[in-house]
Amino acid sequence: MKLDELTAISPLDGRYRKRIEALSKFFSESALIQYRIQVEIEYFIELLNHKSTQIHPLNPDQIALLRSIYLNFSLDQARRVKEIEQRTNHDVKAVEYFIKEQLEKLGVNGLSQKQEFVHFGLTSQDVNNTAIPLMIRDALQEVILPRLRSLTEYVLELGDNWKEVPMLARTHGQPATPTTVGKEIHVFAKRLMLQLAELEDISIPAKFGGATGNLNAHYVSFPSIDWDTFADEFVEKKLGLSRSFPTTQIDHYDGLSRIFDCFCRLNSILVDLCQDMWLYISQEYFLQRIRKDEVGSSAMPHKVNPIDFENAEGNAALSSAILGFLSRKLPVSRLQRDLTDSTLLRNIGTGISHFYLALSSVSRGLGKLQINEVTIQADLNHNWAILAEAIQTVLRKEGYPQPYEALKALTRGKSVIDQTHLQNFIRALDVSAEVKAQLLELRPDTYIGNAGG
């Protein structure tokens, strides 16, 4: 059966394909092949041309021609690599043979005779553990971070827009000391900003050290060359990654775990934001802009469901399940290497794609919100009992006997405590006229502390 959005098993390649298509450039099978070729070609160039080796110095035209192998890589060429893999039953060896084919086709003077320096001294994980970090880095820089910055800025903007709108807070689901809508939104903006800054600053690790991490084959072939310095310079200066050292045959993946854990924290923030928005919508603090032909329920015509926040919550939770598992499992490998990491690494894009879906859905959901100040104000007006905190605290300052207990007796468990009840209580207090005047000025919509900024 031909792969189609309607025949795909994974919803990422089916239902959600158009929404995450930007990530296909980094996390598809073709992309992985292309990044492997990039690593092999750049290593080949560096090996031939490096000041310490000078195996076959290259001119700029030759370097450009070699780089064209991965820069102009096509889907047909990816299929050719997969054909070779059918014969070799080894994906990285197939890449090596493909590059050698291309060297023959290019006909670059003298390079076909140097083709055994393709993949020289390397193990497959030197290629995978640099190609995959490159994929992650580029996906972050080109797709994920711009979308995350955009969402963070929008959440901050909403907080600014609503910072003066007083709102009843709810702790344990019960009416509590008032806040403002904007301040509560700013909480999420700040949390996102902190994780965004960490993700922007995080180093992307790569392993490059031969069969067991010691560059044995390199040193036995060219004993006079400082191969560790060569590897450091290649990984850090040419590829722009951070070289892990020492390692076994594979990267220890602690650095990737740090990245995945950052994604998991971001997912937790998104889930928290989605659940709060869902509850505010259910309380009608927010209304949702609707599209004429959109259906909220197949049975109940009146409904406008908060589906964007529900979709985002589900995708964020799934992303954390995948990336959290990878964070825990990848750093664990028997002795110098077992193969469990090989198949797991192919699921990085899946975890990141579900995060990207969550970002998109949250953005769409927030864009539909319309604040309902009438309902918000009515809720405040219905809950004058929340001023008990303010009254008993002022009375404590004045040395009034057992103020907490007095307010508890007045308010706790009472079905209605309105402005009249509370102000009659204040007027009967044995305190100065000045204190009474201060307390009588209290209102639920003005008792907000510094929440308004």
mmCIF file with all atom_site columns, C-alpha atoms in Angstrom, residues 233-361:
data_model
loop_
_atom_site.group_PDB
_atom_site.id
_atom_site.type_symbol
_atom_site.label_atom_id
_atom_site.label_alt_id
_atom_site.label_comp_id
_atom_site.label_asym_id
_atom_site.label_entity_id
_atom_site.label_seq_id
_atom_site.pdbx_PDB_ins_code
_atom_site.Cartn_x
_atom_site.Cartn_y
_atom_site.Cartn_z
_atom_site.occupancy
_atom_site.B_iso_or_equiv
_atom_site.pdbx_formal_charge
_atom_site.auth_seq_id
_atom_site.auth_comp_id
_atom_site.auth_asym_id
_atom_site.auth_atom_id
_atom_site.pdbx_PDB_model_num
ATOM 1   C CA . GLU A 1 233 ? 38.583  21.090 16.313 1.00 0.00 ? 233 GLU A CA 1
ATOM 2   C CA . PHE A 1 234 ? 36.487  19.136 13.818 1.00 0.00 ? 234 PHE A CA 1
ATOM 3   C CA . VAL A 1 235 ? 33.486  18.688 16.090 1.00 0.00 ? 235 VAL A CA 1
ATOM 4   C CA . GLU A 1 236 ? 33.551  22.110 17.691 1.00 0.00 ? 236 GLU A CA 1
ATOM 5   C CA . LYS A 1 237 ? 34.838  24.413 14.955 1.00 0.00 ? 237 LYS A CA 1
ATOM 6   C CA . LYS A 1 238 ? 33.643  22.690 11.791 1.00 0.00 ? 238 LYS A CA 1
ATOM 7   C CA . LEU A 1 239 ? 30.382  21.193 12.998 1.00 0.00 ? 239 LEU A CA 1
ATOM 8   C CA . GLY A 1 240 ? 29.559  23.652 15.762 1.00 0.00 ? 240 GLY A CA 1
ATOM 9   C CA . LEU A 1 241 ? 28.874  20.966 18.369 1.00 0.00 ? 241 LEU A CA 1
ATOM 10  C CA . SER A 1 242 ? 30.417  20.135 21.738 1.00 0.00 ? 242 SER A CA 1
ATOM 11  C CA . ARG A 1 243 ? 32.638  17.051 21.756 1.00 0.00 ? 243 ARG A CA 1
ATOM 12  C CA . SER A 1 244 ? 31.944  14.531 24.506 1.00 0.00 ? 244 SER A CA 1
ATOM 13  C CA . PHE A 1 245 ? 35.149  13.099 25.957 1.00 0.00 ? 245 PHE A CA 1
ATOM 14  C CA . PRO A 1 246 ? 35.953  10.521 27.155 1.00 0.00 ? 246 PRO A CA 1
ATOM 15  C CA . THR A 1 247 ? 33.327  8.126  25.821 1.00 0.00 ? 247 THR A CA 1
ATOM 16  C CA . THR A 1 248 ? 32.820  4.485  24.970 1.00 0.00 ? 248 THR A CA 1
ATOM 17  C CA . GLN A 1 249 ? 31.835  3.546  21.411 1.00 0.00 ? 249 GLN A CA 1
ATOM 18  C CA . ILE A 1 250 ? 28.798  5.801  21.807 1.00 0.00 ? 250 ILE A CA 1
ATOM 19  C CA . ASP A 1 251 ? 28.033  9.117  23.399 1.00 0.00 ? 251 ASP A CA 1
ATOM 20  C CA . HIS A 1 252 ? 26.983  8.812  27.025 1.00 0.00 ? 252 HIS A CA 1
ATOM 21  C CA . TYR A 1 253 ? 23.931  10.910 26.079 1.00 0.00 ? 253 TYR A CA 1
ATOM 22  C CA . ASP A 1 254 ? 23.884  12.922 29.290 1.00 0.00 ? 254 ASP A CA 1
ATOM 23  C CA . GLY A 1 255 ? 23.904  16.075 27.178 1.00 0.00 ? 255 GLY A CA 1
ATOM 24  C CA . LEU A 1 256 ? 20.957  14.926 25.089 1.00 0.00 ? 256 LEU A CA 1
ATOM 25  C CA . SER A 1 257 ? 19.140  14.006 28.305 1.00 0.00 ? 257 SER A CA 1
ATOM 26  C CA . ARG A 1 258 ? 19.551  17.569 29.470 1.00 0.00 ? 258 ARG A CA 1
ATOM 27  C CA . ILE A 1 259 ? 17.922  18.798 26.263 1.00 0.00 ? 259 ILE A CA 1
ATOM 28  C CA . PHE A 1 260 ? 15.066  16.295 26.545 1.00 0.00 ? 260 PHE A CA 1
ATOM 29  C CA . ASP A 1 261 ? 14.518  17.192 30.196 1.00 0.00 ? 261 ASP A CA 1
ATOM 30  C CA . CYS A 1 262 ? 14.199  20.839 29.194 1.00 0.00 ? 262 CYS A CA 1
ATOM 31  C CA . PHE A 1 263 ? 11.528  19.832 26.677 1.00 0.00 ? 263 PHE A CA 1
ATOM 32  C CA . CYS A 1 264 ? 9.765   17.883 29.430 1.00 0.00 ? 264 CYS A CA 1
ATOM 33  C CA . ARG A 1 265 ? 9.718   20.929 31.702 1.00 0.00 ? 265 ARG A CA 1
ATOM 34  C CA . LEU A 1 266 ? 8.316   22.998 28.837 1.00 0.00 ? 266 LEU A CA 1
ATOM 35  C CA . ASN A 1 267 ? 5.664   20.349 28.280 1.00 0.00 ? 267 ASN A CA 1
ATOM 36  C CA . SER A 1 268 ? 4.712   20.494 31.962 1.00 0.00 ? 268 SER A CA 1
ATOM 37  C CA . ILE A 1 269 ? 4.307   24.276 31.702 1.00 0.00 ? 269 ILE A CA 1
ATOM 38  C CA . LEU A 1 270 ? 2.148   23.891 28.593 1.00 0.00 ? 270 LEU A CA 1
ATOM 39  C CA . VAL A 1 271 ? -0.040  21.270 30.289 1.00 0.00 ? 271 VAL A CA 1
ATOM 40  C CA . ASP A 1 272 ? -0.455  23.541 33.314 1.00 0.00 ? 272 ASP A CA 1
ATOM 41  C CA . LEU A 1 273 ? -1.348  26.492 31.066 1.00 0.00 ? 273 LEU A CA 1
ATOM 42  C CA . CYS A 1 274 ? -3.823  24.396 29.058 1.00 0.00 ? 274 CYS A CA 1
ATOM 43  C CA . GLN A 1 275 ? -5.586  23.095 32.149 1.00 0.00 ? 275 GLN A CA 1
ATOM 44  C CA . ASP A 1 276 ? -5.916  26.584 33.617 1.00 0.00 ? 276 ASP A CA 1
ATOM 45  C CA . MET A 1 277 ? -7.251  28.013 30.354 1.00 0.00 ? 277 MET A CA 1
ATOM 46  C CA . TRP A 1 278 ? -9.690  25.086 30.114 1.00 0.00 ? 278 TRP A CA 1
ATOM 47  C CA . LEU A 1 279 ? -10.981 25.858 33.623 1.00 0.00 ? 279 LEU A CA 1
ATOM 48  C CA . TYR A 1 280 ? -11.228 29.607 32.986 1.00 0.00 ? 280 TYR A CA 1
ATOM 49  C CA . ILE A 1 281 ? -13.244 28.877 29.839 1.00 0.00 ? 281 ILE A CA 1
ATOM 50  C CA . SER A 1 282 ? -15.510 26.517 31.796 1.00 0.00 ? 282 SER A CA 1
ATOM 51  C CA . GLN A 1 283 ? -16.102 29.342 34.325 1.00 0.00 ? 283 GLN A CA 1
ATOM 52  C CA . GLU A 1 284 ? -16.795 31.698 31.397 1.00 0.00 ? 284 GLU A CA 1
ATOM 53  C CA . TYR A 1 285 ? -13.946 33.991 32.386 1.00 0.00 ? 285 TYR A CA 1
ATOM 54  C CA . PHE A 1 286 ? -12.987 33.615 28.741 1.00 0.00 ? 286 PHE A CA 1
ATOM 55  C CA . LEU A 1 287 ? -15.171 33.219 25.692 1.00 0.00 ? 287 LEU A CA 1
ATOM 56  C CA . GLN A 1 288 ? -13.852 31.729 22.453 1.00 0.00 ? 288 GLN A CA 1
ATOM 57  C CA . ARG A 1 289 ? -14.018 33.310 19.033 1.00 0.00 ? 289 ARG A CA 1
ATOM 58  C CA . ILE A 1 290 ? -15.925 30.988 16.734 1.00 0.00 ? 290 ILE A CA 1
ATOM 59  C CA . ARG A 1 291 ? -15.879 30.185 13.042 1.00 0.00 ? 291 ARG A CA 1
ATOM 60  C CA . LYS A 1 292 ? -19.227 30.029 11.301 1.00 0.00 ? 292 LYS A CA 1
ATOM 61  C CA . ASP A 1 293 ? -18.963 26.463 9.984  1.00 0.00 ? 293 ASP A CA 1
ATOM 62  C CA . GLU A 1 294 ? -17.076 24.964 12.920 1.00 0.00 ? 294 GLU A CA 1
ATOM 63  C CA . VAL A 1 295 ? -18.855 22.251 14.961 1.00 0.00 ? 295 VAL A CA 1
ATOM 64  C CA . GLY A 1 296 ? -18.278 21.929 18.704 1.00 0.00 ? 296 GLY A CA 1
ATOM 65  C CA . SER A 1 297 ? -20.319 18.779 19.263 1.00 0.00 ? 297 SER A CA 1
ATOM 66  C CA . SER A 1 298 ? -21.955 16.341 16.858 1.00 0.00 ? 298 SER A CA 1
ATOM 67  C CA . ALA A 1 299 ? -25.024 16.219 19.150 1.00 0.00 ? 299 ALA A CA 1
ATOM 68  C CA . MET A 1 300 ? -25.127 19.563 20.970 1.00 0.00 ? 300 MET A CA 1
ATOM 69  C CA . PRO A 1 301 ? -25.223 22.503 18.543 1.00 0.00 ? 301 PRO A CA 1
ATOM 70  C CA . HIS A 1 302 ? -24.576 25.154 21.196 1.00 0.00 ? 302 HIS A CA 1
ATOM 71  C CA . LYS A 1 303 ? -21.139 23.889 22.232 1.00 0.00 ? 303 LYS A CA 1
ATOM 72  C CA . VAL A 1 304 ? -17.810 25.590 21.596 1.00 0.00 ? 304 VAL A CA 1
ATOM 73  C CA . ASN A 1 305 ? -15.279 23.170 23.024 1.00 0.00 ? 305 ASN A CA 1
ATOM 74  C CA . PRO A 1 306 ? -11.756 24.211 24.105 1.00 0.00 ? 306 PRO A CA 1
ATOM 75  C CA . ILE A 1 307 ? -10.286 21.625 21.749 1.00 0.00 ? 307 ILE A CA 1
ATOM 76  C CA . ASP A 1 308 ? -7.031  23.476 21.068 1.00 0.00 ? 308 ASP A CA 1
ATOM 77  C CA . PHE A 1 309 ? -6.042  23.357 24.724 1.00 0.00 ? 309 PHE A CA 1
ATOM 78  C CA . GLU A 1 310 ? -7.125  19.726 24.981 1.00 0.00 ? 310 GLU A CA 1
ATOM 79  C CA . ASN A 1 311 ? -5.146  18.827 21.854 1.00 0.00 ? 311 ASN A CA 1
ATOM 80  C CA . ALA A 1 312 ? -2.104  20.668 23.188 1.00 0.00 ? 312 ALA A CA 1
ATOM 81  C CA . GLU A 1 313 ? -2.352  18.975 26.569 1.00 0.00 ? 313 GLU A CA 1
ATOM 82  C CA . GLY A 1 314 ? -2.446  15.541 24.955 1.00 0.00 ? 314 GLY A CA 1
ATOM 83  C CA . ASN A 1 315 ? 0.483   16.221 22.639 1.00 0.00 ? 315 ASN A CA 1
ATOM 84  C CA . ALA A 1 316 ? 2.596   17.774 25.393 1.00 0.00 ? 316 ALA A CA 1
ATOM 85  C CA . ALA A 1 317 ? 1.970   14.771 27.630 1.00 0.00 ? 317 ALA A CA 1
ATOM 86  C CA . LEU A 1 318 ? 2.872   12.364 24.812 1.00 0.00 ? 318 LEU A CA 1
ATOM 87  C CA . SER A 1 319 ? 6.012   14.355 24.017 1.00 0.00 ? 319 SER A CA 1
ATOM 88  C CA . SER A 1 320 ? 7.132   14.108 27.642 1.00 0.00 ? 320 SER A CA 1
ATOM 89  C CA . ALA A 1 321 ? 6.407   10.390 27.700 1.00 0.00 ? 321 ALA A CA 1
ATOM 90  C CA . ILE A 1 322 ? 8.722   9.868  24.711 1.00 0.00 ? 322 ILE A CA 1
ATOM 91  C CA . LEU A 1 323 ? 11.469  12.355 25.538 1.00 0.00 ? 323 LEU A CA 1
ATOM 92  C CA . GLY A 1 324 ? 11.400  11.547 29.244 1.00 0.00 ? 324 GLY A CA 1
ATOM 93  C CA . PHE A 1 325 ? 11.867  7.866  28.425 1.00 0.00 ? 325 PHE A CA 1
ATOM 94  C CA . LEU A 1 326 ? 14.751  8.684  26.060 1.00 0.00 ? 326 LEU A CA 1
ATOM 95  C CA . SER A 1 327 ? 16.330  10.855 28.741 1.00 0.00 ? 327 SER A CA 1
ATOM 96  C CA . ARG A 1 328 ? 16.305  7.946  31.196 1.00 0.00 ? 328 ARG A CA 1
ATOM 97  C CA . LYS A 1 329 ? 17.180  5.117  28.814 1.00 0.00 ? 329 LYS A CA 1
ATOM 98  C CA . LEU A 1 330 ? 19.776  6.488  26.405 1.00 0.00 ? 330 LEU A CA 1
ATOM 99  C CA . PRO A 1 331 ? 22.503  7.078  29.034 1.00 0.00 ? 331 PRO A CA 1
ATOM 100 C CA . VAL A 1 332 ? 22.313  3.400  30.062 1.00 0.00 ? 332 VAL A CA 1
ATOM 101 C CA . SER A 1 333 ? 24.343  1.039  27.833 1.00 0.00 ? 333 SER A CA 1
ATOM 102 C CA . ARG A 1 334 ? 26.052  -2.251 28.636 1.00 0.00 ? 334 ARG A CA 1
ATOM 103 C CA . LEU A 1 335 ? 29.838  -1.954 28.870 1.00 0.00 ? 335 LEU A CA 1
ATOM 104 C CA . GLN A 1 336 ? 31.278  -0.144 25.837 1.00 0.00 ? 336 GLN A CA 1
ATOM 105 C CA . ARG A 1 337 ? 28.038  -0.305 23.801 1.00 0.00 ? 337 ARG A CA 1
ATOM 106 C CA . ASP A 1 338 ? 24.823  -2.150 23.160 1.00 0.00 ? 338 ASP A CA 1
ATOM 107 C CA . LEU A 1 339 ? 22.451  -1.464 20.275 1.00 0.00 ? 339 LEU A CA 1
ATOM 108 C CA . THR A 1 340 ? 19.382  -0.253 22.173 1.00 0.00 ? 340 THR A CA 1
ATOM 109 C CA . ASP A 1 341 ? 20.229  3.383  21.486 1.00 0.00 ? 341 ASP A CA 1
ATOM 110 C CA . SER A 1 342 ? 20.153  2.839  17.713 1.00 0.00 ? 342 SER A CA 1
ATOM 111 C CA . THR A 1 343 ? 16.407  2.384  17.369 1.00 0.00 ? 343 THR A CA 1
ATOM 112 C CA . LEU A 1 344 ? 15.591  4.791  20.196 1.00 0.00 ? 344 LEU A CA 1
ATOM 113 C CA . LEU A 1 345 ? 17.446  7.680  18.585 1.00 0.00 ? 345 LEU A CA 1
ATOM 114 C CA . ARG A 1 346 ? 15.089  7.471  15.605 1.00 0.00 ? 346 ARG A CA 1
ATOM 115 C CA . ASN A 1 347 ? 12.234  8.522  17.891 1.00 0.00 ? 347 ASN A CA 1
ATOM 116 C CA . ILE A 1 348 ? 13.714  11.871 18.904 1.00 0.00 ? 348 ILE A CA 1
ATOM 117 C CA . GLY A 1 349 ? 11.871  13.565 16.069 1.00 0.00 ? 349 GLY A CA 1
ATOM 118 C CA . THR A 1 350 ? 8.620   11.962 17.191 1.00 0.00 ? 350 THR A CA 1
ATOM 119 C CA . GLY A 1 351 ? 8.924   13.407 20.693 1.00 0.00 ? 351 GLY A CA 1
ATOM 120 C CA . ILE A 1 352 ? 9.917   16.847 19.419 1.00 0.00 ? 352 ILE A CA 1
ATOM 121 C CA . SER A 1 353 ? 7.133   16.806 16.819 1.00 0.00 ? 353 SER A CA 1
ATOM 122 C CA . HIS A 1 354 ? 4.489   16.230 19.484 1.00 0.00 ? 354 HIS A CA 1
ATOM 123 C CA . PHE A 1 355 ? 5.961   19.164 21.409 1.00 0.00 ? 355 PHE A CA 1
ATOM 124 C CA . TYR A 1 356 ? 5.727   21.281 18.267 1.00 0.00 ? 356 TYR A CA 1
ATOM 125 C CA . LEU A 1 357 ? 2.085   20.266 17.824 1.00 0.00 ? 357 LEU A CA 1
ATOM 126 C CA . ALA A 1 358 ? 1.426   21.313 21.422 1.00 0.00 ? 358 ALA A CA 1
ATOM 127 C CA . LEU A 1 359 ? 3.028   24.711 20.800 1.00 0.00 ? 359 LEU A CA 1
ATOM 128 C CA . SER A 1 360 ? 0.899   25.229 17.708 1.00 0.00 ? 360 SER A CA 1
ATOM 129 C CA . SER A 1 361 ? -2.327  24.242 19.445 1.00 0.00 ? 361 SER A CA 1
#
